[in-house]
mmCIF file of C-alpha atoms and ligand atoms in Angstrom:
data_model
loop_
_atom_site.group_PDB
_atom_site.id
_atom_site.type_symbol
_atom_site.label_atom_id
_atom_site.label_comp_id
_atom_site.label_asym_id
_atom_site.label_seq_id
_atom_site.Cartn_x
_atom_site.Cartn_y
_atom_site.Cartn_z
ATOM 1 C CA MET A 316 105.546 89.287 114.827
ATOM 2 C CA ASP A 317 106.787 86.279 112.922
ATOM 3 C CA ALA A 318 107.985 86.301 109.296
ATOM 4 C CA ARG A 319 104.590 85.471 107.819
ATOM 5 C CA GLU A 320 102.860 88.154 109.853
ATOM 6 C CA MET A 321 105.345 90.688 108.520
ATOM 7 C CA LYS A 322 104.601 89.614 104.957
ATOM 8 C CA ILE A 323 100.895 89.984 105.628
ATOM 9 C CA LYS A 324 101.493 93.403 107.118
ATOM 10 C CA ALA A 325 103.367 94.592 103.988
ATOM 11 C CA ALA A 326 100.781 93.076 101.672
ATOM 12 C CA THR A 327 97.915 94.694 103.628
ATOM 13 C CA ALA A 328 99.562 98.088 103.273
ATOM 14 C CA ALA A 329 100.120 97.502 99.534
ATOM 15 C CA LEU A 330 96.463 96.751 99.091
ATOM 16 C CA GLU A 331 95.658 100.368 100.027
ATOM 17 C CA HIS A 332 97.302 101.420 96.697
ATOM 18 C CA VAL A 333 94.947 99.237 94.697
ATOM 19 C CA GLU A 334 91.964 101.074 93.239
ATOM 20 C CA ASP A 335 88.835 99.912 91.504
ATOM 21 C CA GLY A 336 89.349 99.266 87.826
ATOM 22 C CA MET A 337 93.093 98.946 88.050
ATOM 23 C CA ARG A 338 95.164 96.825 85.713
ATOM 24 C CA LEU A 339 97.495 95.103 88.101
ATOM 25 C CA GLY A 340 100.804 93.256 87.688
ATOM 26 C CA ILE A 341 100.886 90.511 90.302
ATOM 27 C CA GLY A 342 104.243 89.326 91.634
ATOM 28 C CA THR A 343 105.644 85.998 92.591
ATOM 29 C CA GLY A 344 106.892 84.483 95.858
ATOM 30 C CA SER A 345 105.693 83.992 99.418
ATOM 31 C CA THR A 346 105.128 87.725 100.099
ATOM 32 C CA ALA A 347 103.262 88.212 96.779
ATOM 33 C CA GLU A 348 101.143 85.201 97.622
ATOM 34 C CA GLU A 349 99.894 86.923 100.796
ATOM 35 C CA PHE A 350 99.023 89.863 98.642
ATOM 36 C CA VAL A 351 97.106 87.611 96.223
ATOM 37 C CA ARG A 352 95.153 86.080 99.132
ATOM 38 C CA LEU A 353 94.157 89.543 100.488
ATOM 39 C CA LEU A 354 93.413 90.848 96.980
ATOM 40 C CA ALA A 355 91.150 87.809 96.422
ATOM 41 C CA GLU A 356 89.162 88.770 99.558
ATOM 42 C CA LYS A 357 88.668 92.259 98.165
ATOM 43 C CA VAL A 358 87.616 90.887 94.762
ATOM 44 C CA ALA A 359 85.106 88.663 96.487
ATOM 45 C CA GLY A 360 83.802 91.832 98.217
ATOM 46 C CA GLY A 361 83.274 93.612 94.866
ATOM 47 C CA LEU A 362 86.638 95.218 93.942
ATOM 48 C CA LYS A 363 87.121 95.089 90.187
ATOM 49 C CA VAL A 364 90.664 94.590 88.968
ATOM 50 C CA GLN A 365 92.311 92.756 86.104
ATOM 51 C CA GLY A 366 95.528 91.008 87.043
ATOM 52 C CA VAL A 367 98.518 90.014 84.936
ATOM 53 C CA PRO A 368 100.524 87.281 86.699
ATOM 54 C CA THR A 369 104.309 87.233 86.703
ATOM 55 C CA SER A 370 104.576 83.422 86.755
ATOM 56 C CA GLU A 371 102.608 80.205 86.220
ATOM 57 C CA ARG A 372 102.741 79.751 90.027
ATOM 58 C CA THR A 373 101.014 83.064 90.668
ATOM 59 C CA ALA A 374 98.580 82.442 87.863
ATOM 60 C CA ARG A 375 97.499 79.165 89.477
ATOM 61 C CA ARG A 376 97.065 80.805 92.849
ATOM 62 C CA CYS A 377 94.989 83.657 91.346
ATOM 63 C CA VAL A 378 92.743 81.165 89.499
ATOM 64 C CA GLU A 379 92.266 79.091 92.688
ATOM 65 C CA LEU A 380 91.285 82.213 94.632
ATOM 66 C CA GLY A 381 89.148 83.856 91.942
ATOM 67 C CA VAL A 382 91.328 86.866 91.016
ATOM 68 C CA PRO A 383 90.470 87.729 87.359
ATOM 69 C CA LEU A 384 93.474 87.372 85.035
ATOM 70 C CA LYS A 385 94.516 88.599 81.655
ATOM 71 C CA SER A 386 97.677 87.908 79.686
ATOM 72 C CA LEU A 387 100.201 90.763 79.232
ATOM 73 C CA ASP A 388 99.371 90.647 75.490
ATOM 74 C CA GLU A 389 95.721 91.307 76.311
ATOM 75 C CA LEU A 390 96.608 94.043 78.782
ATOM 76 C CA PRO A 391 100.018 95.417 77.701
ATOM 77 C CA GLU A 392 99.844 98.609 79.806
ATOM 78 C CA LEU A 393 99.435 98.243 83.565
ATOM 79 C CA ASP A 394 98.698 100.750 86.292
ATOM 80 C CA LEU A 395 100.561 99.102 89.118
ATOM 81 C CA THR A 396 102.687 96.064 89.859
ATOM 82 C CA ILE A 397 103.061 94.733 93.382
ATOM 83 C CA ASP A 398 105.840 92.249 93.945
ATOM 84 C CA GLY A 399 108.244 90.923 96.529
ATOM 85 C CA ALA A 400 112.057 91.148 96.466
ATOM 86 C CA ASP A 401 115.093 89.219 97.728
ATOM 87 C CA GLU A 402 117.046 92.395 98.535
ATOM 88 C CA VAL A 403 116.169 96.113 98.611
ATOM 89 C CA ASP A 404 118.677 98.944 99.008
ATOM 90 C CA GLY A 405 118.146 102.549 99.995
ATOM 91 C CA ASN A 406 117.629 103.645 96.402
ATOM 92 C CA LEU A 407 115.094 100.911 95.793
ATOM 93 C CA ALA A 408 117.493 98.922 93.659
ATOM 94 C CA LEU A 409 116.450 95.267 94.040
ATOM 95 C CA ILE A 410 117.668 91.756 93.650
ATOM 96 C CA LYS A 411 114.871 89.504 92.518
ATOM 97 C CA GLY A 412 114.552 86.016 91.119
ATOM 98 C CA GLY A 413 114.932 83.820 94.164
ATOM 99 C CA GLY A 414 111.788 82.081 92.976
ATOM 100 C CA GLY A 415 112.976 81.988 89.409
ATOM 101 C CA ALA A 416 110.376 84.420 88.056
ATOM 102 C CA LEU A 417 112.720 87.351 87.300
ATOM 103 C CA LEU A 418 112.170 87.582 83.540
ATOM 104 C CA ARG A 419 108.354 87.765 83.600
ATOM 105 C CA GLU A 420 108.578 89.943 86.753
ATOM 106 C CA LYS A 421 110.825 92.413 84.934
ATOM 107 C CA ILE A 422 108.679 92.465 81.785
ATOM 108 C CA VAL A 423 105.477 93.028 83.799
ATOM 109 C CA ALA A 424 107.097 95.685 86.009
ATOM 110 C CA GLY A 425 108.442 97.388 82.916
ATOM 111 C CA ALA A 426 104.899 97.529 81.445
ATOM 112 C CA SER A 427 103.583 99.140 84.639
ATOM 113 C CA THR A 428 103.294 102.824 85.452
ATOM 114 C CA ARG A 429 104.294 102.062 89.071
ATOM 115 C CA MET A 430 105.961 99.216 90.944
ATOM 116 C CA ILE A 431 105.531 98.738 94.671
ATOM 117 C CA VAL A 432 107.829 96.245 96.468
ATOM 118 C CA ILE A 433 106.571 94.413 99.553
ATOM 119 C CA ALA A 434 109.110 92.880 101.869
ATOM 120 C CA ASP A 435 110.125 92.347 105.501
ATOM 121 C CA GLU A 436 113.049 94.117 107.214
ATOM 122 C CA SER A 437 115.396 91.168 106.560
ATOM 123 C CA LYS A 438 115.480 92.105 102.870
ATOM 124 C CA VAL A 439 116.742 95.648 103.405
ATOM 125 C CA VAL A 440 120.479 96.032 102.773
ATOM 126 C CA GLU A 441 122.958 98.844 102.487
ATOM 127 C CA THR A 442 124.620 97.313 99.383
ATOM 128 C CA LEU A 443 123.118 94.570 97.204
ATOM 129 C CA GLY A 444 124.790 91.235 96.952
ATOM 130 C CA ALA A 445 124.517 89.166 100.118
ATOM 131 C CA PHE A 446 121.734 87.280 98.220
ATOM 132 C CA ALA A 447 123.240 85.422 95.267
ATOM 133 C CA LEU A 448 122.230 87.240 92.072
ATOM 134 C CA PRO A 449 120.009 85.122 89.782
ATOM 135 C CA ILE A 450 121.063 85.338 86.159
ATOM 136 C CA GLU A 451 118.692 83.675 83.682
ATOM 137 C CA ILE A 452 120.468 82.130 80.720
ATOM 138 C CA ASN A 453 119.598 80.382 77.517
ATOM 139 C CA PRO A 454 120.510 76.644 77.961
ATOM 140 C CA PHE A 455 122.321 76.753 74.627
ATOM 141 C CA GLY A 456 126.048 77.406 75.091
ATOM 142 C CA SER A 457 125.728 77.759 78.864
ATOM 143 C CA VAL A 458 129.463 77.053 79.418
ATOM 144 C CA ALA A 459 130.438 79.886 77.112
ATOM 145 C CA THR A 460 127.906 82.118 78.811
ATOM 146 C CA ARG A 461 129.308 81.217 82.222
ATOM 147 C CA ILE A 462 132.858 82.100 81.045
ATOM 148 C CA ALA A 463 131.605 85.419 79.578
ATOM 149 C CA ILE A 464 129.897 86.317 82.840
ATOM 150 C CA GLU A 465 132.958 85.481 84.878
ATOM 151 C CA LYS A 466 135.278 87.528 82.660
ATOM 152 C CA LEU A 467 132.947 90.482 82.639
ATOM 153 C CA ALA A 468 132.370 90.388 86.384
ATOM 154 C CA SER A 469 136.070 90.188 87.030
ATOM 155 C CA ARG A 470 136.580 93.350 84.963
ATOM 156 C CA LEU A 471 134.196 95.026 87.422
ATOM 157 C CA GLY A 472 136.196 93.646 90.355
ATOM 158 C CA LEU A 473 133.632 90.894 91.157
ATOM 159 C CA THR A 474 134.449 87.276 91.655
ATOM 160 C CA GLY A 475 132.448 84.404 92.998
ATOM 161 C CA GLU A 476 130.795 81.116 92.253
ATOM 162 C CA LEU A 477 128.151 80.812 89.568
ATOM 163 C CA LYS A 478 125.977 77.917 90.659
ATOM 164 C CA LEU A 479 123.553 76.338 88.167
ATOM 165 C CA ARG A 480 120.212 76.232 90.014
ATOM 166 C CA ARG A 481 118.669 72.875 90.495
ATOM 167 C CA ALA A 482 115.254 71.585 91.471
ATOM 168 C CA GLY A 483 116.108 68.346 93.199
ATOM 169 C CA GLU A 484 117.782 66.031 90.672
ATOM 170 C CA GLU A 485 116.872 68.232 87.718
ATOM 171 C CA VAL A 486 118.295 71.495 86.449
ATOM 172 C CA PHE A 487 115.787 74.212 87.418
ATOM 173 C CA THR A 488 113.889 75.487 84.352
ATOM 174 C CA THR A 489 112.061 78.840 84.354
ATOM 175 C CA ASP A 490 108.557 79.475 82.957
ATOM 176 C CA GLY A 491 110.345 80.645 79.822
ATOM 177 C CA GLY A 492 112.365 77.353 79.468
ATOM 178 C CA HIS A 493 115.677 78.912 80.577
ATOM 179 C CA HIS A 494 118.207 78.052 83.284
ATOM 180 C CA ILE A 495 119.527 80.164 86.125
ATOM 181 C CA PHE A 496 122.998 80.780 87.501
ATOM 182 C CA ASP A 497 122.960 82.044 91.053
ATOM 183 C CA ALA A 498 126.042 84.300 91.235
ATOM 184 C CA SER A 499 127.702 84.737 94.629
ATOM 185 C CA PHE A 500 129.578 87.930 93.890
ATOM 186 C CA GLY A 501 129.205 89.319 97.383
ATOM 187 C CA ARG A 502 128.713 93.049 97.709
ATOM 188 C CA ILE A 503 127.939 94.773 94.374
ATOM 189 C CA PRO A 504 129.087 98.353 94.772
ATOM 190 C CA ASP A 505 127.941 99.441 91.240
ATOM 191 C CA ALA A 506 124.823 97.481 90.434
ATOM 192 C CA GLU A 507 124.017 99.658 87.454
ATOM 193 C CA ALA A 508 127.356 98.854 85.811
ATOM 194 C CA LEU A 509 126.905 95.123 86.464
ATOM 195 C CA ALA A 510 123.339 95.208 85.101
ATOM 196 C CA GLY A 511 124.441 96.951 81.848
ATOM 197 C CA ALA A 512 127.340 94.551 81.463
ATOM 198 C CA LEU A 513 125.232 91.426 81.955
ATOM 199 C CA ASN A 514 122.705 92.710 79.416
ATOM 200 C CA SER A 515 125.522 92.779 76.834
ATOM 201 C CA ILE A 516 126.145 89.001 77.023
ATOM 202 C CA PRO A 517 124.186 87.240 74.303
ATOM 203 C CA GLY A 518 123.448 84.053 76.338
ATOM 204 C CA VAL A 519 122.083 86.114 79.259
ATOM 205 C CA VAL A 520 118.344 86.342 78.925
ATOM 206 C CA GLU A 521 117.850 88.525 82.029
ATOM 207 C CA HIS A 522 119.262 89.153 85.472
ATOM 208 C CA GLY A 523 117.743 89.858 88.808
ATOM 209 C CA LEU A 524 118.994 93.404 89.221
ATOM 210 C CA PHE A 525 115.892 95.696 89.127
ATOM 211 C CA ILE A 526 117.208 99.253 89.016
ATOM 212 C CA HIS A 527 115.057 102.390 88.753
ATOM 213 C CA MET A 528 111.955 100.199 88.520
ATOM 214 C CA ALA A 529 110.304 100.428 91.948
ATOM 215 C CA SER A 530 108.890 103.736 93.127
ATOM 216 C CA LEU A 531 107.963 102.592 96.626
ATOM 217 C CA ALA A 532 108.862 99.742 99.045
ATOM 218 C CA ILE A 533 106.645 98.784 101.887
ATOM 219 C CA ILE A 534 108.854 97.236 104.534
ATOM 220 C CA ALA A 535 107.344 95.388 107.436
ATOM 221 C CA GLY A 536 109.224 94.781 110.696
ATOM 222 C CA PRO A 537 108.280 93.622 114.211
ATOM 223 C CA ALA A 538 107.190 97.158 115.113
ATOM 224 C CA GLY A 539 104.977 97.669 112.052
ATOM 225 C CA ALA A 540 105.368 98.785 108.428
ATOM 226 C CA ARG A 541 107.236 101.750 106.906
ATOM 227 C CA THR A 542 107.626 102.964 103.392
ATOM 228 C CA LEU A 543 110.912 103.461 101.637
ATOM 229 C CA LYS A 544 111.334 105.724 98.627
ATOM 230 C CA ALA A 545 114.420 106.279 96.544
ATOM 231 C CA ASN A 546 117.199 108.172 98.419
ATOM 232 C CA ASN A 547 116.124 106.800 101.813
ATOM 233 C CA THR A 548 113.026 108.919 102.186
ATOM 234 C CA GLY A 549 109.878 107.331 103.527
ATOM 235 C CA ALA A 550 107.511 107.224 106.437
ATOM 236 C CA ASN A 551 106.253 104.951 109.189
ATOM 237 C CA LEU A 552 102.864 103.471 108.373
ATOM 238 C CA SER A 553 102.087 102.129 111.834
HETATM 239 O O1 R5P B 297 111.411 84.998 91.509
HETATM 240 C C1 R5P B 297 110.885 85.329 92.538
HETATM 241 C C2 R5P B 297 110.709 86.667 92.981
HETATM 242 O O2 R5P B 297 111.599 87.629 92.531
HETATM 243 C C3 R5P B 297 110.278 86.895 94.454
HETATM 244 O O3 R5P B 297 109.496 88.080 94.427
HETATM 245 C C4 R5P B 297 111.431 87.020 95.421
HETATM 246 O O4 R5P B 297 112.225 85.872 95.369
HETATM 247 C C5 R5P B 297 110.913 87.234 96.851
HETATM 248 O O5 R5P B 297 110.223 86.134 97.276
HETATM 249 P P1 R5P B 297 109.725 85.957 98.767
HETATM 250 O O6 R5P B 297 108.638 86.949 98.978
HETATM 251 O O7 R5P B 297 109.224 84.559 98.849
HETATM 252 O O8 R5P B 297 110.880 86.168 99.669
#
């Protein structure tokens, strides 16, 4: 099974959690896009859902494929969000934001009763941090914000490069008009402490640590899909 087939496998299993009439948060990224494609087929077949997209990219894809959309202001309470991740640990703590959608993803997941993560086995780690942590910042005072992040991380025993994300020649700009530092801290033993600390820096808009947000991860590997719940419990799906 190649990488795309694994994403499809996870997205297919996630679709089983979608029920008629649901208000659905719809994630961003290549795995979430497989979910959108499969969801659109179900919608064409009569399934009634209302989706809230986590990015302009996902919104465009939903419109192209005919998935009905609402804004989060129109639909501020959601039943379920299905989204991808860059890393997942055994307690379902996540790193997200590789596609730059972390802020809207976190707002949408926070407005949802449940969040299900879909990913392939390559995303599962023992300790978060091999993937550089996206930190969304306000462009104003970004040098001061960088220094504040570095000082604070160092107090937690973390050091590493903070790379300003670029899109070709330009600085990458998020849907919210912000910039992103990708922080290569390496292993993050206490993600909760880092998350809290980053939230205390005024120039930090949001960070890609999603802790205690997901209730289930559907992980697809060459042999099939399995579920992962907090504290390493879960089951094989096929
Ligand atoms: O900002 C992007 C998101 O957090 C994505 O869900 C994450 O980067 C995973 O994307 P993919 O499914 O393409 O690996």
